[in-house]
Short mmCIF file of C-alpha atoms in Angstrom, two decimals:
data_model
loop_
_atom_site.label_atom_id
_atom_site.label_comp_id
_atom_site.label_asym_id
_atom_site.label_seq_id
_atom_site.Cartn_x
_atom_site.Cartn_y
_atom_site.Cartn_z
CA MET A 1 77.82 98.21 70.71
CA ILE A 2 74.75 100.79 69.95
CA VAL A 3 73.36 98.96 72.71
CA ILE A 4 76.16 99.83 74.58
CA TYR A 5 75.98 103.43 73.79
CA ILE A 6 72.23 103.85 74.51
CA LEU A 7 72.80 102.13 78.06
CA LEU A 8 75.87 104.77 78.89
CA ALA A 9 73.39 107.00 77.73
CA MET A 10 70.93 106.00 79.91
CA PHE A 11 72.82 105.87 83.19
CA LEU A 12 74.56 109.32 82.60
CA LEU A 13 70.79 110.62 82.57
CA TRP A 14 70.03 108.66 85.53
CA THR A 15 72.51 110.07 87.39
CA LEU A 16 71.95 113.33 86.25
CA TYR A 17 68.55 113.01 87.05
CA GLN A 18 69.11 111.72 90.51
CA SER A 19 71.82 114.70 90.91
CA PHE A 20 69.10 117.58 90.17
CA ALA A 21 66.19 115.55 91.53
CA SER A 22 63.90 117.06 94.50
CA VAL A 23 64.52 115.54 97.94
CA LYS A 24 60.82 115.00 99.59
CA GLY A 25 60.20 117.14 102.26
CA LEU A 26 63.28 119.17 101.65
CA ARG A 27 62.79 123.42 101.84
CA ASN A 28 64.71 125.25 99.57
CA LEU A 29 65.01 128.49 100.92
CA THR A 30 66.16 132.11 100.01
CA ALA A 31 68.81 134.05 101.71
CA GLN A 32 66.39 136.15 103.50
CA GLN A 33 63.91 133.13 104.53
CA PHE A 34 66.94 130.93 105.88
CA LYS A 35 68.26 134.25 107.99
CA SER A 36 64.49 134.82 109.18
CA GLU A 37 64.17 130.86 110.06
CA TYR A 38 67.55 129.36 111.41
CA LYS A 39 68.32 130.86 115.09
CA GLY A 40 67.31 128.24 117.72
CA ASN A 41 67.22 125.90 115.09
CA LYS A 42 70.29 122.97 114.38
CA LEU A 43 72.36 124.91 111.69
CA ILE A 44 74.97 122.88 109.77
CA ASP A 45 77.62 124.10 107.62
CA VAL A 46 78.35 120.25 105.19
CA ARG A 47 81.50 121.98 103.73
CA GLU A 48 84.92 120.47 104.95
CA SER A 49 86.46 122.56 107.87
CA HIS A 50 89.02 124.58 105.38
CA GLU A 51 86.41 126.20 103.81
CA PHE A 52 84.20 126.63 107.11
CA LYS A 53 87.34 128.46 108.88
CA GLY A 54 87.39 130.75 106.01
CA ARG A 55 83.63 131.84 106.49
CA HIS A 56 80.92 130.31 107.81
CA ILE A 57 77.33 131.62 109.28
CA ALA A 58 77.58 132.76 112.60
CA GLY A 59 76.19 129.65 115.01
CA ALA A 60 76.89 126.71 112.51
CA VAL A 61 78.25 123.60 113.36
CA ASN A 62 80.51 122.10 110.90
CA ILE A 63 79.70 118.89 109.51
CA PRO A 64 81.35 117.71 106.54
CA LEU A 65 78.87 115.92 103.56
CA SER A 66 82.20 113.47 104.10
CA GLN A 67 81.21 112.63 107.65
CA LEU A 68 77.81 113.22 107.91
CA SER A 69 76.50 109.78 107.85
CA GLN A 70 78.98 108.94 110.71
CA ARG A 71 77.94 111.81 112.68
CA LEU A 72 73.69 111.61 112.56
CA ASP A 73 73.70 111.43 116.63
CA GLU A 74 74.48 115.00 116.47
CA ILE A 75 71.51 116.05 114.43
CA PRO A 76 68.09 115.94 116.42
CA GLN A 77 65.49 114.48 114.39
CA ASP A 78 62.87 115.92 116.48
CA ARG A 79 63.84 119.54 115.05
CA GLN A 80 64.17 121.21 112.10
CA VAL A 81 67.39 121.21 110.83
CA TYR A 82 68.90 123.96 108.53
CA LEU A 83 71.59 122.82 106.13
CA TYR A 84 74.00 125.29 103.91
CA CYS A 85 76.85 124.65 102.26
CA GLN A 86 79.35 126.96 98.86
CA SER A 87 76.76 127.34 96.40
CA GLY A 88 73.68 124.53 97.49
CA MET A 89 74.63 121.28 96.02
CA ARG A 90 76.54 119.61 99.01
CA SER A 91 73.88 120.90 101.13
CA LYS A 92 70.99 119.27 98.94
CA GLN A 93 72.75 116.01 98.51
CA ALA A 94 73.44 116.26 102.87
CA ALA A 95 69.32 116.48 102.88
CA LYS A 96 68.94 113.56 100.52
CA LEU A 97 71.31 111.57 103.02
CA LEU A 98 69.28 113.31 105.80
CA SER A 99 66.11 112.04 104.69
CA ARG A 100 66.46 108.54 103.63
CA SER A 101 67.59 108.21 107.62
CA GLY A 102 64.64 109.22 108.69
CA TYR A 103 64.94 113.12 109.25
CA SER A 104 61.92 115.08 107.88
CA GLN A 105 62.01 118.82 108.84
CA LEU A 106 64.85 119.73 106.30
CA ALA A 107 65.41 122.99 104.53
CA HIS A 108 68.39 124.66 102.94
CA LEU A 109 70.14 127.76 101.51
CA ARG A 110 69.23 127.85 97.79
CA GLY A 111 72.92 129.60 96.29
CA GLY A 112 74.66 128.03 99.70
CA ILE A 113 76.63 130.57 101.55
CA MET A 114 77.48 132.44 97.88
CA SER A 115 74.05 134.04 98.41
CA TRP A 116 74.31 134.77 102.09
CA ASN A 117 74.62 138.75 102.80
CA GLY A 118 74.16 137.95 106.60
CA PRO A 119 76.68 137.85 109.42
CA THR A 120 79.42 135.46 109.26
CA GLN A 121 82.46 134.32 111.39
#
């Protein structure tokens, strides 16, 4: 019985580690850095469409995390890709998925749109 608890604890720790581990090549940008860099590049809001409709950064394209793997053809691999979500968690998950799919020029908005003080639509 103790072995089961130990295995369960190890699994939970591994899951937490995977959730918070850094993504190779991902640049974590403050709102100020993000604002000064994203224009002219691919800007992707990975929140769900109802969140996007409520408020989003001007010029962003909505590709929800739940659809990202099916819509990779919409994302250029030869340019910097800027990602954001509500708090920064989903954009980090999106960056992991993109990194595994061969994308290397990735940046995300640390703190998500909650940290954003620039123009929105």
